[in-house]
Coordinates of C-alpha atoms in Angstrom, one line a residue:
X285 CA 122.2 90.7 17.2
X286 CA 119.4 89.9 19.6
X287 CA 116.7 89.0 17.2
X288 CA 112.6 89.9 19.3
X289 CA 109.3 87.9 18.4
X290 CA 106.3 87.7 20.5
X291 CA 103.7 85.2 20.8
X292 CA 100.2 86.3 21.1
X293 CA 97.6 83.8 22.6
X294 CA 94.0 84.1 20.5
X295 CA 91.2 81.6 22.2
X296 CA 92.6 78.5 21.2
X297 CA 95.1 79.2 18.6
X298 CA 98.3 81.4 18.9
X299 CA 100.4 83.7 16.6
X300 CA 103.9 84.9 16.0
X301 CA 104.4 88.6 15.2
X302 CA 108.2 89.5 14.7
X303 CA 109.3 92.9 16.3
X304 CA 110.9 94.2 12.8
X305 CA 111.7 97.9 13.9
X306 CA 114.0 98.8 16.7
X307 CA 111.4 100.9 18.2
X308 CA 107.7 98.9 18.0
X309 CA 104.5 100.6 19.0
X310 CA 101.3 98.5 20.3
X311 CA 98.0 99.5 20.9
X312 CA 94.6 99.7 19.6
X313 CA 95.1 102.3 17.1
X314 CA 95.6 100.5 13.4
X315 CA 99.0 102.8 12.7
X316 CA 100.3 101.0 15.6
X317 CA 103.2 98.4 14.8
X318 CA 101.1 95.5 16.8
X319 CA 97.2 96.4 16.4
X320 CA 95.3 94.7 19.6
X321 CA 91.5 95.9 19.3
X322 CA 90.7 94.1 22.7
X323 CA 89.3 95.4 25.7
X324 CA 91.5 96.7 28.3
X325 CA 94.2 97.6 25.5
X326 CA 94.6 101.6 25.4
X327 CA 95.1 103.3 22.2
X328 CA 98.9 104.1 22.0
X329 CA 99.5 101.2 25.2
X330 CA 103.1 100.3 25.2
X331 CA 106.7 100.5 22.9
X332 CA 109.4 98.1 22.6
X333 CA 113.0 99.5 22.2
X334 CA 116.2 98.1 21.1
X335 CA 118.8 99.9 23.0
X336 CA 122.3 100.3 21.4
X337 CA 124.1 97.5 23.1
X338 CA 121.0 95.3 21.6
X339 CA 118.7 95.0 24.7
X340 CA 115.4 94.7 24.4
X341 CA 112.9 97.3 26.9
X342 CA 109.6 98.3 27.5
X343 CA 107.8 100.8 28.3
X344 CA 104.5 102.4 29.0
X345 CA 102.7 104.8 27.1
X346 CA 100.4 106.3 29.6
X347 CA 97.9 103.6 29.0
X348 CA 95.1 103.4 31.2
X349 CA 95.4 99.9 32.8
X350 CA 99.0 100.0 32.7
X351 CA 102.0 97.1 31.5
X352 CA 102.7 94.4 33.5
X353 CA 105.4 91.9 32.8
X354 CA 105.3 88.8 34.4
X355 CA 102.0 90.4 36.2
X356 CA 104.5 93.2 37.4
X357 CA 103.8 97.0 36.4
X358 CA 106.4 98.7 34.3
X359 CA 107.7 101.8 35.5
X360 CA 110.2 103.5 33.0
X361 CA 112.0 101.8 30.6
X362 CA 112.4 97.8 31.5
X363 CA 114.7 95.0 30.3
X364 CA 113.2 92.1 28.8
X365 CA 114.2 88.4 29.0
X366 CA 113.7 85.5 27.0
X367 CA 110.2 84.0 28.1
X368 CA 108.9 87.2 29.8
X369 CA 105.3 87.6 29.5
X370 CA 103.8 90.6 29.0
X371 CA 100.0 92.0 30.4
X372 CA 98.1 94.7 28.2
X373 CA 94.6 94.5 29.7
X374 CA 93.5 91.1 29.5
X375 CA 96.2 90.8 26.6
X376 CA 99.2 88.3 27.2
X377 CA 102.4 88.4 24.9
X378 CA 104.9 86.1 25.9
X379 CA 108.4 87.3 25.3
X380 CA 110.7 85.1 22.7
X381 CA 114.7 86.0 22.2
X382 CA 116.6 84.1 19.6
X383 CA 119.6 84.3 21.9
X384 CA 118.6 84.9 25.0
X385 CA 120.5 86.4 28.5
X386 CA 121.6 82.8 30.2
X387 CA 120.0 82.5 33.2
X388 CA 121.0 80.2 36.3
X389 CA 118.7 77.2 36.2
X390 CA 118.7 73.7 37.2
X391 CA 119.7 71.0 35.0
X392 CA 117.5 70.7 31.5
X393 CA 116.8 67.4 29.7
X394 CA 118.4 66.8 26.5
X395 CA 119.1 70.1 24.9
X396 CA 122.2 72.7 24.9
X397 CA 120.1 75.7 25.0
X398 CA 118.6 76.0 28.4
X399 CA 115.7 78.6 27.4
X400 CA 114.5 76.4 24.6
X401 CA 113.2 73.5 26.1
X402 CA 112.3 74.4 29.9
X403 CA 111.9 70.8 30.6
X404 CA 113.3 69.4 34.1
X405 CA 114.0 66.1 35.7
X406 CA 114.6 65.1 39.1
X407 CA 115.7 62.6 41.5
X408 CA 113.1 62.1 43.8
X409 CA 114.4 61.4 47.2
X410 CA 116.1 64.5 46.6
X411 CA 112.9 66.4 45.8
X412 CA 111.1 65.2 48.5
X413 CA 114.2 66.7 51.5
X414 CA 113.8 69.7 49.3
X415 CA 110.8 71.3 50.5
X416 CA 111.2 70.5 54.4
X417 CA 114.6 71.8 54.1
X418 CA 113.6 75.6 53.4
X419 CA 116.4 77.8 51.8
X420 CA 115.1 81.0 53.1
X421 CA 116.8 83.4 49.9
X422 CA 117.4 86.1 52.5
X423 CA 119.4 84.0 54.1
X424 CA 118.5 84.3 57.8
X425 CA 119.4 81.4 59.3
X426 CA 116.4 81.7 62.0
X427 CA 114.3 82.7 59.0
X428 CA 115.2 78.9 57.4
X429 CA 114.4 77.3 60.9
X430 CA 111.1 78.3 61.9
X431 CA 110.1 78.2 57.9
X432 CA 111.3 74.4 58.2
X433 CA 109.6 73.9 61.2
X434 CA 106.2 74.9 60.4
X435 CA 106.9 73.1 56.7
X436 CA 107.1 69.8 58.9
X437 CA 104.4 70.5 61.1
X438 CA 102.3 70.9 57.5
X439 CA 103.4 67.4 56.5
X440 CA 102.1 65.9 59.8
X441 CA 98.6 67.4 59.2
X442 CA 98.4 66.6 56.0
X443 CA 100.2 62.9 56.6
X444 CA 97.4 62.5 59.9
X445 CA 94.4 63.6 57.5
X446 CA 96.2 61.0 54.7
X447 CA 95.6 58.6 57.1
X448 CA 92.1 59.0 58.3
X449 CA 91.0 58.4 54.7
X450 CA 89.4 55.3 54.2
X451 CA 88.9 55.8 50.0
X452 CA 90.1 57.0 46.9
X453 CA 87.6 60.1 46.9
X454 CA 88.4 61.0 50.6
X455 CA 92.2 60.8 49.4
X456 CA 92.0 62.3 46.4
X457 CA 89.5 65.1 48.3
X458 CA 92.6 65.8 50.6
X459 CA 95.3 66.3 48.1
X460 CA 93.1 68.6 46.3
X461 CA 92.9 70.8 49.3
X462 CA 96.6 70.5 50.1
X463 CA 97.4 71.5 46.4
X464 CA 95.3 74.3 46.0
X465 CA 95.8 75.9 48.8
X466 CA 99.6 75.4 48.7
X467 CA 99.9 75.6 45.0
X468 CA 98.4 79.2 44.0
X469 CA 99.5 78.6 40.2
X470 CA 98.0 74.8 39.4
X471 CA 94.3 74.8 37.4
X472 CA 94.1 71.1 37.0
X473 CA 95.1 68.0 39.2
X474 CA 94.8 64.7 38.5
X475 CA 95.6 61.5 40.0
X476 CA 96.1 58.3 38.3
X477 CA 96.8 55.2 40.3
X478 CA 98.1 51.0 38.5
X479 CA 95.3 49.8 40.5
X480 CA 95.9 45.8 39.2
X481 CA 99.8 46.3 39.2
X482 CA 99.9 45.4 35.5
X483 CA 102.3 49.1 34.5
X484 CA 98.8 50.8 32.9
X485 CA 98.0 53.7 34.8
X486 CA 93.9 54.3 35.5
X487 CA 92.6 57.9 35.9
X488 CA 91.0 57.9 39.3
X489 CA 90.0 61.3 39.9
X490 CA 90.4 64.9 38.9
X491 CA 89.7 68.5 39.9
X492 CA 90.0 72.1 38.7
X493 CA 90.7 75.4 41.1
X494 CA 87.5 76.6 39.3
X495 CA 84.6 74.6 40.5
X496 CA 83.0 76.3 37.6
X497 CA 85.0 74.5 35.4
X498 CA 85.0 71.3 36.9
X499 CA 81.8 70.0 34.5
X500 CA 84.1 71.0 31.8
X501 CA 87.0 68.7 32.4
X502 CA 87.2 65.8 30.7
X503 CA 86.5 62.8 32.3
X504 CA 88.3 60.3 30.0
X505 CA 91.4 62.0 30.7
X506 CA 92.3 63.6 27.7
X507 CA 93.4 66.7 28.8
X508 CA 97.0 64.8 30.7
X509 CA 100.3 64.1 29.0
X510 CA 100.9 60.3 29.0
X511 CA 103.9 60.3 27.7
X512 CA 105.1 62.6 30.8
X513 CA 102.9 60.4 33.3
X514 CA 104.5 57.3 31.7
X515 CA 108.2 58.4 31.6
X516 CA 107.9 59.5 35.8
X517 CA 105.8 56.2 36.5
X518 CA 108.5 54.1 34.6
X519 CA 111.6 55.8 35.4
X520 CA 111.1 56.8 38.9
X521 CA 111.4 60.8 38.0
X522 CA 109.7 63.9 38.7
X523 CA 109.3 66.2 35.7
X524 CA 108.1 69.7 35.3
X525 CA 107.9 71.6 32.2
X526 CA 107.5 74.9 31.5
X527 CA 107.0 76.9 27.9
X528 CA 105.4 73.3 26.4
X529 CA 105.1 75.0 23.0
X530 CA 108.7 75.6 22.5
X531 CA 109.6 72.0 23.4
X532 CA 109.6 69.6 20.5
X533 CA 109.1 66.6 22.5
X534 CA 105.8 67.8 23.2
X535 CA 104.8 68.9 19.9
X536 CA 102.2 66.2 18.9
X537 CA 100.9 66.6 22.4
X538 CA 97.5 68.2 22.1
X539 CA 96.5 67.7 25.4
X540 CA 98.8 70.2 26.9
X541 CA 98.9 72.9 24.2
X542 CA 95.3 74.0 24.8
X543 CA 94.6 77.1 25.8
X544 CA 96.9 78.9 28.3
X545 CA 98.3 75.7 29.5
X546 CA 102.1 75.9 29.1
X547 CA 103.2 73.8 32.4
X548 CA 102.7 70.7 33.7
X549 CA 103.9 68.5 36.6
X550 CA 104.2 65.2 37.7
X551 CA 105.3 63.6 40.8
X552 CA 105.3 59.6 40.9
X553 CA 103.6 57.9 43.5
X554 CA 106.1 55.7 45.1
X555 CA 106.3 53.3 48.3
X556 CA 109.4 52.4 49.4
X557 CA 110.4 50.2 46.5
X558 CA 107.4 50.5 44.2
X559 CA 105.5 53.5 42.1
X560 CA 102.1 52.8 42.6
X561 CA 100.7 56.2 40.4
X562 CA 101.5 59.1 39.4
X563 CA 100.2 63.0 41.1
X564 CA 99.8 65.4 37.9
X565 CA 99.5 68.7 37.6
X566 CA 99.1 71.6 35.0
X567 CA 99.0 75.4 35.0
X568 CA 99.4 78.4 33.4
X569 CA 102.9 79.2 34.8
X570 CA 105.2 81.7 32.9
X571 CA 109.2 81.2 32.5
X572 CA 110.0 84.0 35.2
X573 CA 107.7 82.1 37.3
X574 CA 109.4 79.0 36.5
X575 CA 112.7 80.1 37.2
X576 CA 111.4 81.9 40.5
X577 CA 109.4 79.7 41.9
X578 CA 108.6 76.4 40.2
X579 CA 111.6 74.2 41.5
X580 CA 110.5 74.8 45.4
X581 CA 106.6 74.3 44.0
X582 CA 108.0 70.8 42.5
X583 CA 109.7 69.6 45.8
X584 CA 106.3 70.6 47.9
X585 CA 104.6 68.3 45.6
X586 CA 107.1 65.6 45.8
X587 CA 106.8 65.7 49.5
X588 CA 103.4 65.6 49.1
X589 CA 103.0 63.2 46.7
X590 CA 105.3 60.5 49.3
X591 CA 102.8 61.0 51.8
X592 CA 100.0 59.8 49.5
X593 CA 101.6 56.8 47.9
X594 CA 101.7 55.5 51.5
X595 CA 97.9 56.4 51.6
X596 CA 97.1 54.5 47.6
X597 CA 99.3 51.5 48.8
X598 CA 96.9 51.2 51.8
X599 CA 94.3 51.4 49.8
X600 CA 95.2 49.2 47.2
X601 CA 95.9 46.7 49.8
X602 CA 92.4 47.1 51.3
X603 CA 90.8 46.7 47.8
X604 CA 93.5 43.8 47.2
X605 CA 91.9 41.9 50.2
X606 CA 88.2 42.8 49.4
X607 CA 88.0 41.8 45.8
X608 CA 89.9 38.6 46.9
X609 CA 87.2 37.7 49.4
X610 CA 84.8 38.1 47.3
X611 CA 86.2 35.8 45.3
X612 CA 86.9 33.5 47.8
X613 CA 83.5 33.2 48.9
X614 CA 82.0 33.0 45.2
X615 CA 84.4 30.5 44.4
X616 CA 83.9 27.8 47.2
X617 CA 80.5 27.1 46.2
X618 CA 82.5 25.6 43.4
X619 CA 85.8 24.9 43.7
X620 CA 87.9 22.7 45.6
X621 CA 89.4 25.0 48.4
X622 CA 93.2 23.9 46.7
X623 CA 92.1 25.2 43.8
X624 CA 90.2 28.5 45.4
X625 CA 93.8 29.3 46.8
X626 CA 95.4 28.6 43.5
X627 CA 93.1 30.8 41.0
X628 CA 93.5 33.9 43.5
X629 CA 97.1 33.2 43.7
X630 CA 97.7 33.7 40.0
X631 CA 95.6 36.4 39.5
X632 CA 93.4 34.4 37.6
X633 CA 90.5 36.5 37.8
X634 CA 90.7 40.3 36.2
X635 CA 87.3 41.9 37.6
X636 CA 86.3 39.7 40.2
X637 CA 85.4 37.4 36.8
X638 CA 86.5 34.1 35.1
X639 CA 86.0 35.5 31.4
X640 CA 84.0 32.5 29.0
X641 CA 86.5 30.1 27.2
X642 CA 87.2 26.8 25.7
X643 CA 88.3 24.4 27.5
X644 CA 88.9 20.1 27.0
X645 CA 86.6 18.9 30.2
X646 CA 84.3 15.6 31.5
X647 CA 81.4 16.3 32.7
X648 CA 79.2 14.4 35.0
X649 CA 75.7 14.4 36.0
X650 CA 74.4 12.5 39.3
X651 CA 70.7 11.9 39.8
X652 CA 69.0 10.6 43.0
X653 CA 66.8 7.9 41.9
X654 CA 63.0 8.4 42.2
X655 CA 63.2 11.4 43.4
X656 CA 59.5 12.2 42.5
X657 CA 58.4 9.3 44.6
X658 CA 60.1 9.9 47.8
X659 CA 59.1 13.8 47.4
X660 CA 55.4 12.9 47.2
X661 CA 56.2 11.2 50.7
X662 CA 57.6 14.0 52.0
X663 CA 56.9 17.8 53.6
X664 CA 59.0 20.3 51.5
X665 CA 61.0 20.9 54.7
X666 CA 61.7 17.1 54.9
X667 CA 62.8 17.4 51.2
X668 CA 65.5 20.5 51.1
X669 CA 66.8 18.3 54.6
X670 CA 67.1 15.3 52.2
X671 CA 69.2 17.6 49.4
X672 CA 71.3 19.5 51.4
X673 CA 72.4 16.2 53.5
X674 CA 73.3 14.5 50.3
X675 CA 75.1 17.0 47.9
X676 CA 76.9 17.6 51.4
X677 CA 78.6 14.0 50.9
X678 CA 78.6 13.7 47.6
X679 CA 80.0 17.0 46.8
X680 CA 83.3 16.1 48.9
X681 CA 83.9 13.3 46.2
X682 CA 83.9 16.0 43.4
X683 CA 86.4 18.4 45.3
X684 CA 88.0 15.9 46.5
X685 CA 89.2 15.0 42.9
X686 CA 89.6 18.5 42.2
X687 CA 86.3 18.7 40.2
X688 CA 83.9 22.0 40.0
X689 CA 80.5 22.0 40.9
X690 CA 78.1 23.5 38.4
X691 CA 75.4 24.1 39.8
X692 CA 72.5 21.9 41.3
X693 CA 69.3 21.0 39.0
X694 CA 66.3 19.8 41.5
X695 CA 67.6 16.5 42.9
X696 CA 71.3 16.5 40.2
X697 CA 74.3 17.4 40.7
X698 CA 76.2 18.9 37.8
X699 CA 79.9 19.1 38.1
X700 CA 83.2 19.4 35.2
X701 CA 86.4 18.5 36.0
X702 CA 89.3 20.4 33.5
X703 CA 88.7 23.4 34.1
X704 CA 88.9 26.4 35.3
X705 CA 92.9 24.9 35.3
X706 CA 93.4 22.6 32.4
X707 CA 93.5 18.8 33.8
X708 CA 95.2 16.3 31.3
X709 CA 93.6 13.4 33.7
X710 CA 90.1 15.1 33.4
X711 CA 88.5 12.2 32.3
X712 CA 90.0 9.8 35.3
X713 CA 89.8 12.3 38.1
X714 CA 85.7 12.1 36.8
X715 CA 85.2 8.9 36.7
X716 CA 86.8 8.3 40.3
X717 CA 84.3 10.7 41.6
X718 CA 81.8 9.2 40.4
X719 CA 83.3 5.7 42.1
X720 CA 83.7 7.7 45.1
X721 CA 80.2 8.9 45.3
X722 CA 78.1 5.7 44.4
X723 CA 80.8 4.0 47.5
X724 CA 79.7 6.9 49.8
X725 CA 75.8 6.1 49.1
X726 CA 76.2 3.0 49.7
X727 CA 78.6 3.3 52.8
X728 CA 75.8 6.2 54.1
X729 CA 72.8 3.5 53.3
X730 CA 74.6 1.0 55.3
X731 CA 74.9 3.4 58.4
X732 CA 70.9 4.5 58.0
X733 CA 71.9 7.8 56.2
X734 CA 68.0 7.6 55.0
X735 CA 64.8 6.3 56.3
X736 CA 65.1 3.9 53.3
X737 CA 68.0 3.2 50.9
X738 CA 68.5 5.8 48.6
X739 CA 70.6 5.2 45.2
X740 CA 72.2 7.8 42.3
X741 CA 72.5 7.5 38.2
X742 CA 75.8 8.8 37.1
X743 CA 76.3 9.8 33.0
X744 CA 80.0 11.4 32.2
X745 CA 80.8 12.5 28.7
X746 CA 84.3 14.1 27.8
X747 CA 84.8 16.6 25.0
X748 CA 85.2 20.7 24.4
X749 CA 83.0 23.0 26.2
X750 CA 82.9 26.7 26.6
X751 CA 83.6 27.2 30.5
X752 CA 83.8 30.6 32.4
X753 CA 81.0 33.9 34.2
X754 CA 77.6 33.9 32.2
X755 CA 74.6 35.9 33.2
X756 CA 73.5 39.7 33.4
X757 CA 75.4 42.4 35.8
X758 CA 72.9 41.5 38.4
X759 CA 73.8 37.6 38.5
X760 CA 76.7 35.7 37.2
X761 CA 76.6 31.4 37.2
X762 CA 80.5 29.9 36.3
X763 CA 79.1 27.3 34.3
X764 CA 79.7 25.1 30.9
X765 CA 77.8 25.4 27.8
X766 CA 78.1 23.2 24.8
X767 CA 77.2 19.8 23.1
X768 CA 79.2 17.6 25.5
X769 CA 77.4 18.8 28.1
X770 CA 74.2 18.2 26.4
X771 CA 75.2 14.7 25.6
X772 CA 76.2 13.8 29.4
X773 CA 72.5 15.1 30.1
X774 CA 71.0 12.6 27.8
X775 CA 73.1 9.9 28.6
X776 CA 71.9 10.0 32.5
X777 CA 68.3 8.6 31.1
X778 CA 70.0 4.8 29.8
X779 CA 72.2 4.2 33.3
X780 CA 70.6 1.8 35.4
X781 CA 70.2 3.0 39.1
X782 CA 73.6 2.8 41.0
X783 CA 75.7 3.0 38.7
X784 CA 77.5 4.8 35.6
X785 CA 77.4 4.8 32.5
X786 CA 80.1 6.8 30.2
X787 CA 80.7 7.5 26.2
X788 CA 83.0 6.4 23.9
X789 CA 85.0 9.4 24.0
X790 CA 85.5 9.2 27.4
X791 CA 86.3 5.6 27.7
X792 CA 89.2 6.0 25.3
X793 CA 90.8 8.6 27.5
X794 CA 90.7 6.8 30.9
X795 CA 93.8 5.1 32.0
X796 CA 92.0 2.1 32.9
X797 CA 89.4 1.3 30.4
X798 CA 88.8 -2.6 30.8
X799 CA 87.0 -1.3 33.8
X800 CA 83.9 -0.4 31.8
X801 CA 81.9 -2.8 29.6
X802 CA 80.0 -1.9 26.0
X803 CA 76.4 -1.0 27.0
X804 CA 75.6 -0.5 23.2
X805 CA 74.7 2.0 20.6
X806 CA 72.2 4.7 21.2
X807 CA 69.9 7.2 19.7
X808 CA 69.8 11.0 21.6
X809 CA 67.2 13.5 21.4
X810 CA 68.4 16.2 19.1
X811 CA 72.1 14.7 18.7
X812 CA 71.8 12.3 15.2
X813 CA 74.3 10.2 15.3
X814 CA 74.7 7.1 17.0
X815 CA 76.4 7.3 20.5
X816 CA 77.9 4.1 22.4
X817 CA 77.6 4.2 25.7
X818 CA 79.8 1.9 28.6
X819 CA 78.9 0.6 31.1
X820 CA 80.2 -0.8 35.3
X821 CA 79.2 -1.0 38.7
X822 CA 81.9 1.0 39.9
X823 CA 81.0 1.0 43.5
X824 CA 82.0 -3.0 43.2
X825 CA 85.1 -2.7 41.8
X826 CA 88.5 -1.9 43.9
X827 CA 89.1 1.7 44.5
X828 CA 91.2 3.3 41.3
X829 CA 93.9 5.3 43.4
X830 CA 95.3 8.3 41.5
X831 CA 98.0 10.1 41.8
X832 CA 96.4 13.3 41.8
X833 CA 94.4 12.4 45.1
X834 CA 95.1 12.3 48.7
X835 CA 92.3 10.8 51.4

């Protein structure tokens, strides 16, 4: 026998009354069967029968606001179905039938029992044919072709109105119009976008029917089923679900058990090959509606949601090509362009950002001799002219070993070669710009570069640094921080003028080291041990061709 239960909703929490009598009274008299003292609810409101072939009606009692089920007024005795949901006042009750009348529906997800998990799946090329399509149910064929024809003349407003937005907020502010006005049952939309293509979806913006609700939505999110978003962003499906509190799977999820909430939707976002988000949606849809209306609801918003992955992708393009100018142009003030090209090309830099780390690195330190002397000579104007001229040349020796500049201190040059990509031949590629720039000077002296010869000390010390973005949110310097580079500092002090001098450490890593001769040991401002320090005229000696280089 047909076993009746109801489910009464109660702010945020719910209860389960069982109908125990084949004839069940409810009102707000307490000698009533169900006793609702609520607003709205008359005193002797409505029965429940059970009819001798084990159907379930109801009926009104002459109540003063009348019974609806499924927001329809009961005249005379009515039969209920699993799911119904019935309207006392402001009092909902939503039907529950241990073996409930089958009904014709689509195809469920993983259960026998249609009616006890209202969960759907769908292919989404399918879905998205749907809608245009329109199956007119009173079958008039001239009824289906003017209903398709204005559906496709919606889809090129919406699609040219798609188009004319140049952001996420002007998309998103579309799609909320389309939805809401389309969609008369959806409260909440969301959409969530894989803005760096890395499969984690990122809430971008959200909206409620009720602007007066809108300060009370979460902004974190909380409120959306992952796991659905997840599953349709991953698998490439649309799901709806309907009656979320009778579905298991969805038992731990909180989000979409709150109050009233017992449907959701979610379309995925997907460009020709790729899913690039996901469109969600929730709302207080009850089983008839489901079963009435929610299939041709989901195919609208799978047509929809086709026209606005071809809006994201754009988007995500434009953003692609922004960000990676940006980087571009901040990066060539201190990469080699090679290099540039290679960083943005691996993605190397999540936030625009080259995030602080360890790294095995030379670094070198090239100071124009006398620089305080030949300033005192010279207007400030006359100075910069000086500066820019040189680093200019010199500063195609350190890309030109696939070094990274620094940054410039007064009259120094401070560039690292190793990182940001690891360079086993750090130590070489160093010292061969530092060949390469006292052989420029001198080429550049020779050809009147200056009014008067002008000559550089070079220091290089090898070792661990920390190399990556430091500063504030208002300004960021890629720069290395640690003792080697403190040592390389020092070490400039002891090189004679034109030439350069090197440590230990980085002598035993070069591939030529009888090139360099023992200066001796030496004593560093705050560094206590003894250092040694060697020695050459580099710009003297043959040019050290690498393998790594190409003039």
């Amino acid at each position: 026998m047909t076993e009746l239960t109801l489910r009464l909703q109660e702010g945020d929490t719910e209860r389960t009354i069982a109908v125990d009598q084949n004839v069940f009274t409810i009102g707000r008299l307490p000698e009533c069967n169900l006793y609702l003292p609520f607003t709205g609810v008359s005193r002797n409101h409505a029965r429940l029968v059970k009819t001798a072939d084990g159907v379930w009606t109801i009926e009104d009692m002459g109540s003063k606001n009348g019974t609806q089920v499924n927001k329809y007024l009961v005249n005379g005795a009515q039969e209920l179905h699993h799911g119904d949901v019935l309207w006392l006042g402001n009092v909902s009750l939503v039907v529950l039938l241990t073996s409930p009348v089958p009904q014709s529906t689509p195809e469920y997800l993983g259960t026998s029992d249609i009616n006890e998990q209202r969960t759907i799946l769908h292919n989404v090329e399918q879905l998205q044919k749907q809608w245009i399509a329109a199956d007119s149910k009173d079958g008039n064929i001239n009824n289906n072709k003017d209903k398709t024809i204005a559906r496709l003349k919606d889809l090129v407003d919406i699609a040219k109105n798609l188009c004319a937005a140049a952001s996420i907020e002007e998309i998103f502010s579309q799609v909320q119009q389309v939805v809401f006005r389309y969609l008369d049952s959806i409260e909440r939309l969301a959409l969530l976008i894989d803005v760096n293509g890395s499969g984690q979806l990122e809430l971008m913006n959200a909206a409620t029917r009720n602007l007066s609700q809108q300060k009370h939505l979460p902004s974190d999110g909380s409120w959306i089923s992952r796991s659905i978003c997840q599953k349709v962003f991953d698998e490439k499906v649309v799901i709806q679900t309907a009656d979320t509190h009778q579905d298991e799977r969805f038992a731990s999820e909180q989000s979409i058990l709150v109050k009233g909430i017992r449907s959701a939707m979610a379309v995925p976002l997907w460009d020709e090959n790729k899913v690039v988000g996901v469109l969600y949606a929730d709302a207080n849809l009850s089983s008839y509606h489901w079963a009435n209306e929610g299939e041709e609801e989901l195919s609208f918003f799978s047509a929809l949601a086709n026209l606005v992955a071809s809006s994201v992708q754009r988007w995500l393009l434009v953003e692609k090509l922004k960000t990676e100018e940006m980087i571009r142009h901040r990066l060539e003030r201190y990469h080699s362009p090679a290099v540039v090209q290679q960083l943005i090309s691996v993605g190397g830099l999540p936030g625009g950002r080259l995030a602080p780390a360890e790294s095995e690195i030379s670094i070198l330190f090239a100071d124009l001799v006398g620089f305080t002397a030949i300033s005192e000579r010279l207007t400030p104007t006359a100075i910069a002219q000086l500066l820019n001229n040189l680093f200019e040349e010199m500063l195609k020796e350190v890309f030109g070993y696939g070094g990274t500049l620094d940054k410039y201190i007064g009259d120094c040059i401070m560039a690292f070669f190793g990182a940001p990509e690891p360079q086993a031949d750090h130590a070489d590629r160093a010292v061969s710009a530092a060949k390469g720039m006292l052989n420029r000077l001198e080429h550049l002296n020779a050809n009147d570069f200056w009014q008067e010869p002008l000559q550089l000390r070079i220091a290089i010390n090898s070792g661990k640094a920390v190399v990556g973005d430091v500063g504030s949110s208002q300004r960021v310097d890629y720069t290395a921080l640690g003792a080697t580079i403190n040592l390389a500092a020092r070490m400039e002090a002891v090189c004679p003028p034109g030439e350069c001098v090197i440590s230990e450490v980085t002598h035993k890593m070069l591939s030529h080291p009888s090139d360099f001769e023992e200066m001796g040991d030496y004593r560093f401002k705050g560094i206590e041990r003894l250092v040694k320090v060697y020695k050459t005229q580099l710009h003297q000696m043959p040019t050290i061709i690498s393998p790594f280089i190409s003039h």
